[in-house]
Every structure is written in C-alpha cells, then in structure tokens.
Short mmCIF file of C-alpha atoms (C1' of nucleotides) in Angstrom, two decimals:
data_model
loop_
_atom_site.label_atom_id
_atom_site.label_comp_id
_atom_site.label_asym_id
_atom_site.label_seq_id
_atom_site.Cartn_x
_atom_site.Cartn_y
_atom_site.Cartn_z
CA MET Q 149 149.52 194.54 95.58
CA LYS Q 150 150.22 197.18 97.77
CA LEU Q 151 153.44 197.95 99.59
CA TYR Q 152 155.18 200.81 101.54
CA ASN Q 153 157.38 202.90 99.04
CA THR Q 154 160.36 204.36 101.78
CA LEU Q 155 160.72 206.62 98.97
CA THR Q 156 157.37 207.80 98.53
CA ARG Q 157 155.93 207.26 102.33
CA LYS Q 158 152.80 206.19 100.86
CA LYS Q 159 151.52 202.66 100.50
CA GLU Q 160 152.14 202.46 96.74
CA GLU Q 161 150.24 199.39 93.97
CA PHE Q 162 153.22 197.29 93.27
CA LEU Q 163 153.96 197.39 89.52
CA PRO Q 164 157.13 194.71 88.68
CA ILE Q 165 159.56 195.90 86.13
CA LYS Q 166 158.68 192.49 84.09
CA LYS Q 167 155.35 191.26 84.11
CA ASP Q 168 156.30 187.44 85.51
CA GLU Q 169 159.71 188.02 87.97
CA ILE Q 170 160.35 190.28 90.28
CA SER Q 171 164.06 191.15 91.43
CA MET Q 172 164.31 191.40 94.85
CA TYR Q 173 167.26 192.72 96.95
CA ASN Q 174 168.18 192.16 100.85
CA CYS Q 175 171.16 193.65 102.60
CA GLY Q 176 172.73 189.96 103.65
CA PRO Q 177 174.72 189.59 107.20
CA THR Q 178 178.36 190.92 108.09
CA VAL Q 179 180.24 187.59 108.94
CA TYR Q 180 182.68 188.69 111.95
CA ASP Q 181 179.82 186.77 113.80
CA PHE Q 182 176.07 184.69 114.70
CA ILE Q 183 173.17 186.93 113.79
CA HIS Q 184 170.73 187.73 116.59
CA VAL Q 185 166.66 187.84 116.65
CA GLY Q 186 166.98 191.60 114.95
CA ASN Q 187 169.04 190.02 112.26
CA ALA Q 188 166.84 187.87 111.21
CA ARG Q 189 163.68 189.77 111.34
CA PRO Q 190 164.70 190.78 107.90
CA LEU Q 191 165.96 187.91 106.79
CA VAL Q 192 162.36 186.72 107.63
CA VAL Q 193 159.96 189.29 106.15
CA PHE Q 194 161.03 189.34 103.39
CA ASP Q 195 161.51 185.14 102.32
CA THR Q 196 157.51 185.21 103.87
CA LEU Q 197 157.14 188.48 100.80
CA ARG Q 198 158.90 186.65 98.46
CA ARG Q 199 156.84 183.58 98.92
CA PHE Q 200 153.45 185.27 98.23
CA PHE Q 201 154.91 186.59 95.25
CA ILE Q 202 155.89 182.91 94.42
CA TYR Q 203 152.92 181.74 95.37
CA LYS Q 204 151.30 184.83 93.54
CA GLY Q 205 153.15 183.24 90.37
CA TYR Q 206 156.14 185.08 90.01
CA ASP Q 207 159.55 183.89 89.55
CA VAL Q 208 161.88 185.91 92.61
CA LYS Q 209 165.07 186.77 92.12
CA PHE Q 210 166.14 187.25 95.94
CA VAL Q 211 169.85 187.54 97.02
CA VAL Q 212 170.82 188.08 99.83
CA ASN Q 213 174.79 189.00 100.10
CA PHE Q 214 176.80 188.03 102.49
CA THR Q 215 179.80 191.21 103.80
CA ASP Q 216 182.63 189.03 104.17
CA VAL Q 217 185.02 192.04 103.50
CA ASP Q 218 184.96 194.70 106.79
CA ASP Q 219 186.73 196.58 109.59
CA LYS Q 220 185.30 194.00 112.05
CA ILE Q 221 186.06 190.80 110.21
CA ILE Q 222 189.32 191.76 109.75
CA GLU Q 223 189.81 192.83 113.61
CA LYS Q 224 188.18 189.32 114.76
CA ALA Q 225 190.51 187.94 112.51
CA ASN Q 226 193.57 189.15 113.92
CA LYS Q 227 192.19 188.50 117.25
CA GLU Q 228 192.36 185.02 116.42
CA ASN Q 229 195.39 185.35 114.66
CA THR Q 230 193.95 183.16 111.68
CA THR Q 231 192.79 184.44 108.43
CA LEU Q 232 190.11 186.56 106.76
CA LYS Q 233 188.91 183.94 104.85
CA ALA Q 234 188.16 181.89 108.28
CA ILE Q 235 186.27 183.96 109.88
CA SER Q 236 183.95 184.76 107.42
CA GLU Q 237 183.54 180.34 106.32
CA ARG Q 238 183.33 179.85 109.90
CA TYR Q 239 180.50 182.91 109.95
CA ILE Q 240 178.54 181.87 107.35
CA ASP Q 241 177.74 178.12 108.04
CA ALA Q 242 177.40 179.20 111.05
CA PHE Q 243 174.32 181.18 108.63
CA MET Q 244 173.37 178.48 106.92
CA GLU Q 245 172.48 176.29 109.33
CA ASP Q 246 170.58 179.44 111.17
CA ALA Q 247 168.40 179.91 107.66
CA GLU Q 248 167.73 176.48 107.71
CA GLY Q 249 165.65 176.41 110.55
CA LEU Q 250 164.14 179.41 110.53
CA ASN Q 251 163.12 178.59 106.94
CA LEU Q 252 164.46 181.05 104.87
CA TYR Q 253 165.88 178.62 102.38
CA ASP Q 254 162.71 176.73 100.90
CA TYR Q 255 163.19 178.49 97.34
CA GLU Q 256 166.15 179.05 96.20
CA THR Q 257 167.98 182.01 97.48
CA ILE Q 258 171.11 184.02 95.83
CA ASN Q 259 174.04 184.80 98.86
CA PRO Q 260 176.88 186.38 96.72
CA ARG Q 261 180.02 187.01 98.82
CA ALA Q 262 181.36 190.64 98.36
CA THR Q 263 185.00 189.30 98.02
CA GLU Q 264 183.76 187.38 94.66
CA PHE Q 265 183.17 191.19 93.21
CA ILE Q 266 186.30 193.43 93.80
CA ASN Q 267 186.64 193.30 90.40
CA GLU Q 268 183.20 194.21 89.22
CA MET Q 269 183.52 196.83 92.09
CA ILE Q 270 186.79 198.70 90.56
CA LYS Q 271 184.98 199.02 87.85
CA PHE Q 272 182.05 200.88 89.16
CA ILE Q 273 184.37 202.93 91.02
CA GLU Q 274 186.58 204.21 88.40
CA GLY Q 275 182.82 204.50 86.18
CA LEU Q 276 182.44 207.25 88.86
CA VAL Q 277 185.97 208.23 89.27
CA ASP Q 278 185.58 208.65 85.38
CA LYS Q 279 182.26 210.44 85.73
CA GLY Q 280 183.64 212.91 88.32
CA ALA Q 281 181.42 211.19 90.75
CA ALA Q 282 184.70 209.40 92.92
CA TYR Q 283 188.38 210.90 94.00
CA ASN Q 284 190.94 209.66 95.15
CA VAL Q 285 192.94 210.54 98.04
CA ASP Q 286 196.37 208.71 98.07
CA GLY Q 287 194.99 205.67 98.00
CA ASN Q 288 191.99 206.29 99.63
CA VAL Q 289 188.70 206.79 96.77
CA TYR Q 290 185.71 208.48 98.22
CA PHE Q 291 182.89 209.44 96.11
CA ASN Q 292 181.14 213.05 96.36
CA ILE Q 293 177.55 213.75 97.33
CA GLU Q 294 177.70 216.82 95.67
CA SER Q 295 177.56 215.25 92.51
CA ALA Q 296 174.47 212.69 93.23
CA LYS Q 297 171.20 215.00 92.47
CA ASP Q 298 168.85 214.36 95.33
CA TYR Q 299 171.33 212.80 97.95
CA GLY Q 300 169.06 212.42 100.74
CA LYS Q 301 165.88 211.48 99.18
CA LEU Q 302 165.64 208.18 100.77
CA SER Q 303 165.50 209.44 104.12
CA LYS Q 304 164.77 212.89 103.31
CA LYS Q 305 167.60 214.00 105.21
CA ASN Q 306 169.17 217.51 103.47
CA LEU Q 307 173.09 218.64 103.21
CA ASP Q 308 173.20 221.23 105.66
CA GLU Q 309 171.12 219.56 108.06
CA LEU Q 310 173.39 216.47 107.48
CA ARG Q 311 176.60 219.02 107.56
CA SER Q 312 175.60 220.93 110.58
CA GLY Q 313 174.22 217.44 113.15
CA SER Q 314 177.66 215.29 111.79
CA ARG Q 315 178.89 213.82 114.56
CA ILE Q 316 181.79 212.36 112.18
CA GLU Q 317 185.17 213.65 113.15
CA VAL Q 318 185.67 215.79 110.44
CA ASN Q 319 188.34 214.34 108.09
CA LYS Q 320 190.68 216.56 105.82
CA GLU Q 321 191.29 214.22 103.21
CA LYS Q 322 187.83 214.64 102.42
CA LYS Q 323 185.71 217.70 99.61
CA ASN Q 324 182.70 217.32 102.09
CA PRO Q 325 182.91 215.56 105.31
CA MET Q 326 179.16 213.27 104.05
CA ASP Q 327 181.85 212.12 101.66
CA PHE Q 328 182.14 208.28 102.16
CA ALA Q 329 184.63 206.05 100.60
CA LEU Q 330 184.37 203.45 97.73
CA TRP Q 331 187.40 201.80 98.30
CA LYS Q 332 190.08 202.42 101.09
CA LYS Q 333 193.68 201.96 101.32
CA ALA Q 334 195.27 198.98 102.72
CA LYS Q 335 196.80 199.49 105.86
CA SER Q 336 199.32 196.71 107.28
CA GLU Q 337 198.58 193.59 108.28
CA GLU Q 338 195.59 193.85 106.55
CA PRO Q 339 194.22 191.80 103.51
CA TYR Q 340 194.26 193.41 100.45
CA TRP Q 341 193.64 193.48 96.81
CA GLU Q 342 195.21 195.19 93.46
CA SER Q 343 193.58 197.98 91.89
CA PRO Q 344 194.55 201.15 90.13
CA TRP Q 345 194.50 203.00 93.31
CA GLY Q 346 197.37 200.54 94.75
CA LYS Q 347 196.75 198.34 97.89
CA GLY Q 348 193.17 198.58 99.22
CA ARG Q 349 189.99 196.98 99.76
CA PRO Q 350 186.27 197.50 98.65
CA GLY Q 351 184.23 200.08 101.00
CA TRP Q 352 180.76 198.82 102.86
CA HIS Q 353 178.30 200.69 100.63
CA ILE Q 354 179.80 199.78 97.10
CA GLU Q 355 179.44 195.78 97.99
CA CYS Q 356 175.64 196.05 97.86
CA SER Q 357 175.15 198.34 94.71
CA VAL Q 358 177.94 196.18 92.89
CA MET Q 359 176.41 192.76 93.65
CA ALA Q 360 173.03 193.81 92.93
CA LYS Q 361 173.57 195.38 89.54
CA SER Q 362 175.74 192.57 88.91
CA LEU Q 363 173.09 189.94 89.92
CA LEU Q 364 169.94 192.02 88.90
CA GLY Q 365 170.66 194.68 86.22
CA ASP Q 366 170.75 198.14 86.78
CA THR Q 367 167.12 198.88 88.15
CA ILE Q 368 165.38 196.04 90.69
CA ASP Q 369 162.35 195.75 91.80
CA ILE Q 370 162.73 195.57 95.93
CA HIS Q 371 165.32 196.84 97.71
CA SER Q 372 165.23 195.30 101.13
CA GLY Q 373 166.31 195.90 104.89
CA GLY Q 374 165.91 197.19 108.74
CA GLU Q 375 164.51 200.42 108.89
CA ASP Q 376 168.44 201.30 110.61
CA LEU Q 377 170.31 200.97 107.20
CA GLN Q 378 168.39 203.61 105.57
CA PHE Q 379 170.76 206.15 106.26
CA PRO Q 380 173.65 205.81 105.54
CA HIS Q 381 173.83 202.70 104.14
CA HIS Q 382 170.96 202.32 101.24
CA GLU Q 383 171.01 205.91 101.08
CA ASN Q 384 174.45 205.68 99.97
CA GLU Q 385 173.66 202.82 97.80
CA ILE Q 386 171.47 204.93 95.53
CA ALA Q 387 173.97 207.69 95.27
CA GLN Q 388 176.07 205.12 93.99
CA SER Q 389 174.57 203.83 91.97
CA GLU Q 390 172.39 206.71 89.91
CA THR Q 391 174.96 208.70 89.03
CA LEU Q 392 176.69 205.72 87.88
CA ALA Q 393 173.77 203.97 85.80
CA ASP Q 394 171.49 206.91 85.81
CA LYS Q 395 168.69 205.16 86.26
CA PRO Q 396 166.61 204.46 89.20
CA PHE Q 397 168.45 201.49 91.43
CA ALA Q 398 166.29 200.15 93.34
CA ASN Q 399 161.87 201.28 92.29
CA TYR Q 400 160.53 200.07 95.68
CA TRP Q 401 162.52 200.62 99.08
CA LEU Q 402 161.08 198.27 102.33
CA HIS Q 403 162.43 198.46 105.83
CA ASN Q 404 161.52 196.40 108.83
CA GLY Q 405 161.11 197.87 112.38
CA MET Q 406 163.33 197.65 114.97
CA ILE Q 407 163.27 194.19 117.34
CA THR Q 408 163.78 195.85 120.99
CA VAL Q 409 164.43 194.49 124.11
CA ASN Q 410 162.66 196.12 127.09
CA ASN Q 411 161.44 198.74 124.65
CA GLN Q 412 165.22 199.96 123.82
CA LYS Q 413 166.74 198.10 120.21
CA MET Q 414 168.20 195.30 120.28
CA ALA Q 415 171.43 195.92 119.21
CA LYS Q 416 174.76 194.57 118.81
CA SER Q 417 176.69 197.46 120.54
CA GLU Q 418 174.02 197.55 122.95
CA GLY Q 419 175.15 194.04 123.79
CA ASN Q 420 171.06 192.66 124.74
CA PHE Q 421 171.08 190.82 121.59
CA PHE Q 422 170.22 187.15 121.78
CA THR Q 423 171.65 185.01 118.78
CA ILE Q 424 169.56 182.89 116.79
CA LYS Q 425 171.47 179.86 118.70
CA ASP Q 426 170.06 181.07 121.99
CA ILE Q 427 166.71 181.57 121.04
CA SER Q 428 166.92 177.94 119.55
CA ASP Q 429 168.17 176.24 123.01
CA GLU Q 430 165.22 177.24 124.25
CA TYR Q 431 162.73 177.31 121.47
CA SER Q 432 162.11 175.98 118.05
CA LEU Q 433 162.82 178.17 115.10
CA GLU Q 434 159.88 177.99 113.88
CA ALA Q 435 158.35 179.54 116.86
CA LEU Q 436 160.93 182.40 116.10
CA ARG Q 437 159.53 182.77 112.33
CA PHE Q 438 155.96 183.05 113.64
CA PHE Q 439 157.07 185.18 116.34
CA LEU Q 440 158.71 187.59 113.55
CA LEU Q 441 155.29 187.53 111.81
CA SER Q 442 153.33 188.14 114.36
CA ALA Q 443 153.25 191.72 114.35
CA HIS Q 444 153.05 194.05 111.41
CA TYR Q 445 156.97 194.30 109.74
CA ARG Q 446 157.28 197.47 110.20
CA SER Q 447 155.76 197.98 113.83
CA PRO Q 448 158.67 197.74 116.23
CA ILE Q 449 158.20 193.94 117.77
CA ASN Q 450 159.34 193.41 121.46
CA PHE Q 451 161.39 190.39 122.20
CA SER Q 452 160.83 188.77 125.42
CA ARG Q 453 160.33 185.32 127.20
CA ASP Q 454 156.61 185.82 127.40
CA ALA Q 455 155.89 186.97 124.03
CA MET Q 456 157.97 183.80 122.95
CA GLU Q 457 155.68 181.44 125.26
CA GLN Q 458 152.64 183.23 123.86
CA THR Q 459 153.79 182.42 120.20
CA VAL Q 460 155.14 178.78 121.39
CA ASN Q 461 151.81 178.18 122.38
CA GLY Q 462 149.47 180.16 119.41
CA LEU Q 463 151.59 177.80 117.47
CA ASN Q 464 150.89 174.87 118.82
CA ARG Q 465 147.08 175.35 118.47
CA LEU Q 466 147.52 175.60 114.65
CA TYR Q 467 149.64 172.32 115.19
CA ASN Q 468 147.21 170.75 116.10
CA GLY Q 469 144.27 171.86 113.90
CA LYS Q 470 146.82 170.73 111.27
CA ASN Q 471 146.89 167.30 113.04
CA ASN Q 472 143.66 166.82 113.60
CA LEU Q 473 142.94 167.63 109.90
CA GLU Q 474 145.61 164.69 109.51
CA TYR Q 475 143.90 162.59 111.44
CA LEU Q 476 140.26 163.35 110.32
CA ILE Q 477 141.07 162.22 106.59
CA ASN Q 478 141.78 158.63 107.53
CA LYS Q 479 138.51 158.59 109.43
CA THR Q 480 136.36 159.91 106.10
CA ARG Q 481 134.81 159.29 103.29
CA SER Q 482 134.55 160.92 99.84
CA ARG Q 483 131.01 160.96 99.11
CA GLU Q 484 129.09 163.99 96.44
CA LEU Q 485 129.39 167.41 97.76
CA ASP Q 486 125.86 168.44 99.71
CA GLU Q 487 124.54 171.56 100.54
CA GLU Q 488 125.97 171.89 103.32
CA ASP Q 489 129.12 170.55 102.45
CA GLU Q 490 129.21 173.54 99.95
CA LYS Q 491 128.98 175.92 102.49
CA SER Q 492 131.75 174.63 103.83
CA LEU Q 493 134.01 174.76 101.23
CA GLU Q 494 132.55 178.04 100.48
CA LYS Q 495 133.33 179.07 104.52
CA ILE Q 496 137.19 177.65 103.98
CA ASN Q 497 137.52 179.78 100.48
CA LYS Q 498 136.29 182.96 102.56
CA TYR Q 499 139.47 181.84 105.27
CA LYS Q 500 141.83 182.07 102.44
CA GLU Q 501 140.36 185.02 100.39
CA GLU Q 502 140.91 187.37 103.54
CA PHE Q 503 144.49 185.98 104.36
CA ILE Q 504 145.22 187.00 100.47
CA LYS Q 505 143.25 190.20 101.21
CA SER Q 506 145.46 190.25 104.03
CA MET Q 507 149.17 189.76 101.89
CA GLU Q 508 148.18 191.98 99.80
CA ASP Q 509 147.87 195.30 102.25
CA ASP Q 510 151.29 195.19 102.46
CA LEU Q 511 152.83 192.12 103.98
CA ASN Q 512 149.75 192.56 106.78
CA THR Q 513 151.08 189.01 108.30
CA ALA Q 514 149.71 189.91 111.67
CA ASP Q 515 146.14 190.19 109.98
CA GLY Q 516 146.90 186.84 107.81
CA ILE Q 517 147.44 184.62 110.92
CA ALA Q 518 143.92 185.14 112.42
CA SER Q 519 142.27 184.42 108.97
CA ILE Q 520 144.09 181.22 109.78
CA PHE Q 521 143.37 181.02 113.82
CA GLU Q 522 139.94 181.54 112.00
CA LEU Q 523 140.05 178.69 109.31
CA VAL Q 524 141.18 176.55 111.97
CA LYS Q 525 138.84 177.22 114.80
CA PHE Q 526 136.13 176.20 111.56
CA ALA Q 527 137.93 173.19 111.49
CA ASN Q 528 137.75 172.33 114.91
CA THR Q 529 134.54 173.32 115.36
CA ASN Q 530 132.64 172.13 112.64
CA LEU Q 531 134.48 168.64 111.36
CA ASN Q 532 134.53 165.86 112.30
CA GLU Q 533 134.41 161.74 111.08
CA ARG Q 534 130.94 161.89 109.78
CA SER Q 535 132.16 164.63 107.57
CA ASN Q 536 132.81 164.99 104.01
CA LYS Q 537 136.59 163.69 103.15
CA LYS Q 538 136.41 166.19 100.42
CA VAL Q 539 135.51 169.68 102.34
CA ILE Q 540 138.40 167.34 105.19
CA ILE Q 541 141.00 167.42 102.43
CA HIS Q 542 140.44 170.73 101.12
CA ALA Q 543 140.35 172.34 104.59
CA GLN Q 544 143.85 171.11 104.66
CA ASN Q 545 144.98 171.92 101.63
CA THR Q 546 144.62 175.33 102.10
CA LEU Q 547 145.71 175.29 105.91
CA THR Q 548 148.69 174.17 104.04
CA GLU Q 549 148.61 176.24 101.41
CA LEU Q 550 148.36 179.34 103.26
CA SER Q 551 150.73 177.95 106.50
CA ASN Q 552 153.98 178.14 103.31
CA ILE Q 553 152.97 181.49 102.18
CA LEU Q 554 154.03 182.10 106.04
CA GLY Q 555 156.99 179.55 106.37
CA ILE Q 556 155.55 177.69 109.22
CA LEU Q 557 153.13 174.24 110.19
CA SER Q 558 156.40 172.96 108.27
CA LYS Q 559 157.33 169.63 110.63
CA THR Q 560 155.52 167.30 109.88
CA GLU Q 561 155.21 163.67 112.04
CA GLU Q 562 157.54 160.86 112.70
CA ILE Q 563 157.43 157.70 112.87
CA LEU Q 564 157.50 156.29 115.88
CA GLU Q 565 159.59 153.18 117.70
CA GLU Q 566 158.78 149.76 117.54
CA GLU Q 567 159.29 149.28 121.15
CA ILE Q 568 156.95 152.94 122.20
CA LEU Q 569 153.96 151.50 119.76
CA LYS Q 570 154.17 148.60 122.06
CA LEU Q 571 153.68 150.56 124.97
CA ILE Q 572 151.05 152.65 123.87
CA GLU Q 573 149.15 149.50 123.07
CA GLU Q 574 150.02 148.39 126.41
CA ARG Q 575 148.43 151.20 127.72
CA SER Q 576 145.80 151.22 125.78
CA GLU Q 577 145.21 147.40 127.59
CA ALA Q 578 145.36 148.26 130.42
CA ARG Q 579 142.93 151.01 129.99
CA LYS Q 580 140.94 148.81 129.28
CA ASN Q 581 140.82 146.66 132.53
CA LYS Q 582 140.61 149.48 133.80
CA ASP Q 583 144.28 149.71 135.89
CA PHE Q 584 145.20 153.60 134.91
CA GLN Q 585 147.26 153.68 137.20
CA LEU Q 586 150.04 151.24 134.95
CA ALA Q 587 148.20 153.25 132.01
CA ASP Q 588 149.17 156.73 133.57
CA GLU Q 589 152.42 155.40 134.13
CA ILE Q 590 153.35 154.85 131.36
CA ARG Q 591 151.60 157.66 129.59
CA ASP Q 592 154.31 159.49 132.18
CA SER Q 593 157.03 157.55 131.10
CA LEU Q 594 156.45 158.61 127.45
CA GLN Q 595 156.39 161.85 128.24
CA GLU Q 596 159.08 162.46 129.50
CA GLN Q 597 160.45 160.67 125.78
CA GLY Q 598 158.18 164.32 124.50
CA ILE Q 599 155.76 161.93 123.47
CA ILE Q 600 152.18 163.22 124.68
CA LEU Q 601 149.33 161.09 124.23
CA GLU Q 602 145.88 161.72 124.26
CA ASP Q 603 142.74 159.62 124.08
CA THR Q 604 140.27 160.55 121.83
CA GLN Q 605 136.67 159.18 121.00
CA ASP Q 606 138.53 157.11 118.37
CA GLY Q 607 141.33 156.07 120.04
CA VAL Q 608 144.73 156.88 120.80
CA LYS Q 609 146.39 159.92 119.12
CA TRP Q 610 149.89 160.91 119.92
CA LYS Q 611 152.80 164.08 119.59
CA ARG Q 612 156.09 164.89 120.21
CA VAL Q 613 156.79 168.31 121.98
"C1'" G E 207 169.04 220.75 117.55
"C1'" G E 208 166.67 218.06 113.00
"C1'" C E 209 164.23 214.40 110.58
"C1'" G E 210 160.57 210.29 111.28
"C1'" G E 211 157.70 206.55 113.71
"C1'" C E 212 154.36 204.83 117.87
"C1'" A E 213 150.17 205.20 121.74
"C1'" U E 214 143.81 199.71 121.14
"C1'" A E 215 141.94 194.53 127.00
"C1'" G E 216 146.33 191.49 132.21
"C1'" C E 217 149.62 190.47 127.76
"C1'" C E 218 150.43 190.23 122.28
"C1'" A E 219 147.94 192.57 118.23
"C1'" A E 220 144.35 194.03 113.54
"C1'" G E 221 141.42 197.64 112.10
"C1'" U E 222 142.36 204.45 109.34
"C1'" G E 223 134.85 207.62 109.20
"C1'" G E 224 129.89 204.08 110.53
"C1'" U E 225 130.17 202.42 116.83
"C1'" A E 226 136.47 197.42 118.26
"C1'" A E 227 139.59 190.55 114.40
"C1'" G E 228 142.89 187.12 115.92
"C1'" G E 229 146.21 185.04 119.37
"C1'" C E 230 147.60 184.25 124.50
"C1'" A E 231 147.19 184.04 130.06
"C1'" G E 232 142.82 183.55 133.44
"C1'" A E 233 137.73 182.05 135.22
"C1'" G E 234 133.57 179.15 135.01
"C1'" G E 235 131.24 174.80 132.15
"C1'" A E 236 130.45 170.62 128.19
"C1'" C E 237 133.47 166.21 126.61
"C1'" U E 238 137.36 163.36 130.15
"C1'" G E 239 138.63 156.98 134.25
"C1'" C E 240 142.00 161.25 135.59
"C1'" A E 241 144.40 164.47 131.57
"C1'" A E 242 145.39 166.51 126.57
"C1'" A E 243 142.87 168.35 122.69
"C1'" U E 244 137.87 170.46 121.54
"C1'" C E 245 133.61 173.08 122.09
"C1'" C E 246 130.75 177.17 125.01
"C1'" U E 247 130.47 181.53 127.73
"C1'" U E 248 133.34 185.61 130.28
"C1'" U E 249 136.82 189.89 130.22
"C1'" A E 250 138.07 197.36 126.26
"C1'" C E 251 135.54 204.33 128.51
"C1'" C E 252 140.23 202.37 121.42
"C1'" C E 253 146.94 207.85 125.68
"C1'" C E 254 144.90 213.11 127.09
"C1'" C E 255 142.23 217.69 125.44
"C1'" G E 256 139.77 220.59 122.00
"C1'" G E 257 137.95 220.88 116.94
"C1'" U E 258 135.24 218.78 112.07
"C1'" U E 259 131.29 215.67 111.38
"C1'" C E 260 124.45 212.72 111.07
"C1'" A E 261 129.07 209.34 112.58
"C1'" A E 262 136.02 209.23 114.37
"C1'" A E 263 140.02 204.34 117.52
"C1'" U E 264 140.10 205.87 112.58
"C1'" C E 265 140.84 212.94 110.09
"C1'" C E 266 142.14 217.71 112.37
"C1'" G E 267 145.16 221.14 116.31
"C1'" G E 268 147.75 221.38 120.60
"C1'" G E 269 149.59 218.16 124.90
"C1'" U E 270 152.04 213.96 127.53
"C1'" G E 271 154.34 209.23 126.44
"C1'" C E 272 158.04 205.99 124.30
"C1'" C E 273 161.09 204.46 120.38
"C1'" G E 274 163.88 204.69 115.09
"C1'" C E 275 167.61 207.82 112.54
"C1'" C E 276 171.08 211.60 112.22
"C1'" U E 277 178.16 206.95 114.07
"C1'" C E 278 178.80 200.62 112.76
"C1'" C E 279 174.26 198.81 113.46
"C1'" A E 280 168.83 194.41 110.34
#
RNA sequence: GGCGGCAUAGCCAAGUGGUAAGGCAGAGGACUGCAAAUCCUUUACCCCCGGUUCAAAUCCGGGUGCCGCCUCCA
C-alpha cells in the first residue's frame, strides 16, 4: 500500500511498525459547537483508511480525541453560565450522533478526552522542563523551539521565515516569539488543575502528544488530520514528542484537503459552514459520506447543493443495483457453473481487484468508486432471473464487501406494515382489472408516504426513499 | 513577502509518457397501461505559449487564473 507522507512529500510504501497491528491517531474536535462538513472530512477519510486496513487483516488501534478544555469552551461556558463539563458533554453527545450517521463507529474507535489525561500531561511537561526544552515563567510553561531539532520539518518552514512573516504579537515572556504554551496559568473564572507551576490548564498542542503517547506509544504508525493543522499544531506535536522521547513521533503524516464553499475554505471563523445537523435535515449522512469520498482525499472539494444532488442520484443507482441483486437471489437457482458463469465470476473479481488497487494507491476512493459502479453496471446488464444463483451471490457479496470498506450501502430494507402490503395487493388487483386510475391513486398515495412502487416483469417491487 | 497545491466535457471526478475511467445532468431509442428502474446510442482542441521525446493531459521552462498555510481552524 502506498500513502502520501507529508513528512517526505512523497507517496511511500506503507510499512507498519508491527506486523499485524496499526496505530492511528487523528486529531478530533474541540467540543464547543456542532461539527461541520469540514470537520467531517478527515473523520470519514481516515475511518475509510482504517476500514481498509481491517479489510486487509490488520488490527487497528484508532484514536480520535476530544479536546474538552480550551479557550472557546471556557468562553461558551461563561457565556451560558454553566460549566466546562456541561458544554463539552453536550457537544460530545452531538458529535456521537453525527458520527453514528456518518458510519464512523462501525468499528471500535478510542475517544479519549483531554481532561482525562491531565496528570500525564503534567508529567510530559515536567520531562520537557527537565530536559531544558521548556521553561516556566510565572505559571506559564512554554516550549522552547530552539531545543527541537528540525523544527519546521513537517510544514517545511524555517525559523527565520517564520519570524519575519510572523503576525503573532510579541509576548515578552517568551524567549522566542514562536515558542508555544504547554501549560497556561489560570486566570480568574477559569477552570484549573493543580500543577507544579500552580493552577492552570494544558495548552492545545500538548494534548494530542500526550494522548497519542499514552494510548499508542512513543512512535505511532499514522498521524492524520486536516492540512490546516500541519502548522503549527502538528509541527508542535512533533517538536514536543520527539524532544521528549528522542524517537520519531509518527512514521506517516497524512493530511486531507479542505472543504470549500464557493471555492473558499469552509471554516468556523469564515461563517460559511454547514453543520452535519444542517445537512441531515436535507440529505442522508450516508450521502454526505459518499460525497466526501467521491474525490481524492488530498484534493480540495467544493461543497454545494448541486454536488449533493449529484451524489444522492449516484448513490441511488448503487442502491438500485444492490436491491436488484437481492431480488434476483430469491428468483434464481444454484447449478453447476458453466463456462459463461466462470467468465462472470472472473469479471466480478476483476472489478474487485481494481477497487483494491485503487485503494492501495494512496486511498484513491474516487477511482475505487468507479469500480463499484462498473460492478453494478455489469450486474444490471448481465445478470437476470435465468442466471446461476452462485453468480448472483458472488456479485452481491462482492458489492457488499467493497461498499463496506467505504462505509456506504449499509442501509437494509425495512419490512412494510400490514396495511401497506394490503394496499399493494389491492393495486395489483386493480392493474389486473385494468383499473389504472385506482392503481395510480394507490401508487401516488404510497409515494407520499415515501414508498416507491415499481412494476417489473416479475411483480411489484418497492423501496423506501 | 515566504512556503505549498491545483487547472481534464454543462457539472462532479479518475488517469502522471503510448493518443482520455466512472458518475450526475441533457437528448434520442428499447422495455412499460403510464411511470419507475434498467439497457442501448450520444457529447473533451485535457488553461495558454514554448521545449524534451518516435510518442505528453501526463516530463521540463515560461505565462495566466484559482486555492491553502504562514493566526484559532479539520
């Protein structure tokens, strides 16, 4: 498998540290509000990578943290006159709902909260202080970037340029303007924890370093996140972790491209964002997931109603293909494979191989999706009531297998209520008697309830929309 | 100003040396009582100008346009 590593700016062959286990850390949300589409992209993309690894037989330890202590959360808590915990609990719950809808929790994800690791953070910072890489100024502890070797190696920035291009206000406490806070002294009205430097709370960058170390070890296989986190967040994580451990922090750094709206980055601060909740009012979150996978993860992707409509229509095509196969399974019989059948099986396997190949090429989901469409097209065109059931089953299993890797096509048909079944019966009778007016009335009324009827050669099929 | 990325049909989007995957939308046709679904047919001077090569969307140089990071940000 090849993955594009931001550290080297190259596609590299992926070699895990352990033979059959992979550790992944993805920067998760700061829980001060509902997450938006931009936040969802890395979650969906790297969940898909995780799924692919699992498919290939690896055990995957996948960590997505919650940043539950931060200026913004504190601000919100003060504004609403409630506690930090109340705010973070609220948005963690909301996150879980969104995540469920996006199929992010089909496999176990480790979701640590920053506040559960305060002791580890303090120890981590103490270690840096002992090494002379961090210094305490009146309760604020800063990391001295001069002490990190190769500072800037991820984002390819050099210190001089950073200094001259810096828009940061000069903080007189800092030895170097680019030094960043590991521990922040508590102001009044702020939640705090006791520490060797007095009351305070951790800085942002330290959280991820500590949770990754505590849960996955000093060196992890993959660290991922949005490309806007490359600097300073990921750069600072590297600086802290590698200075303390004297080992590489992550072997592969993966970054996804930004979601745009009218070709401008979707961002909280820009105000041009759509929350997952907004989207789910209008579209299924599965469609959103499919949309996010429809382009290569490193490309920017423009979010629009138009794009979502296209995605929904495409997804429907896949569902129709899936439903047709399901339908055929009950209509066909198994028999010895003949030459034609063998050819079909080969064809189906070819689509699968192509899919896998695409995924192994730096997670090219867009290309992989094309293989799934081709598989569906093949089934639609070549498989029918006279086909060998064995072939139908193979097509269906393959479709399920591949769509499971992407985390789509997971909805299963529900069972219809008695009275609706009766109505469908009634309509069939009416059609038999050429009473098309009644038949159409029933069909229309069912459509209003979200049930679409299709008359096929072998009777009535239905689906929910 | 520094660093990085992108430009492929009406739209979305793969393809990184051998003359353009896939999807959406549109048009025509088949099937159908009508629909739906499905199938068939149909649409590309690969941003521009040079260069390398037998051969370039693909490599190199120069433009133009757009975007991201350098500040909280997925």
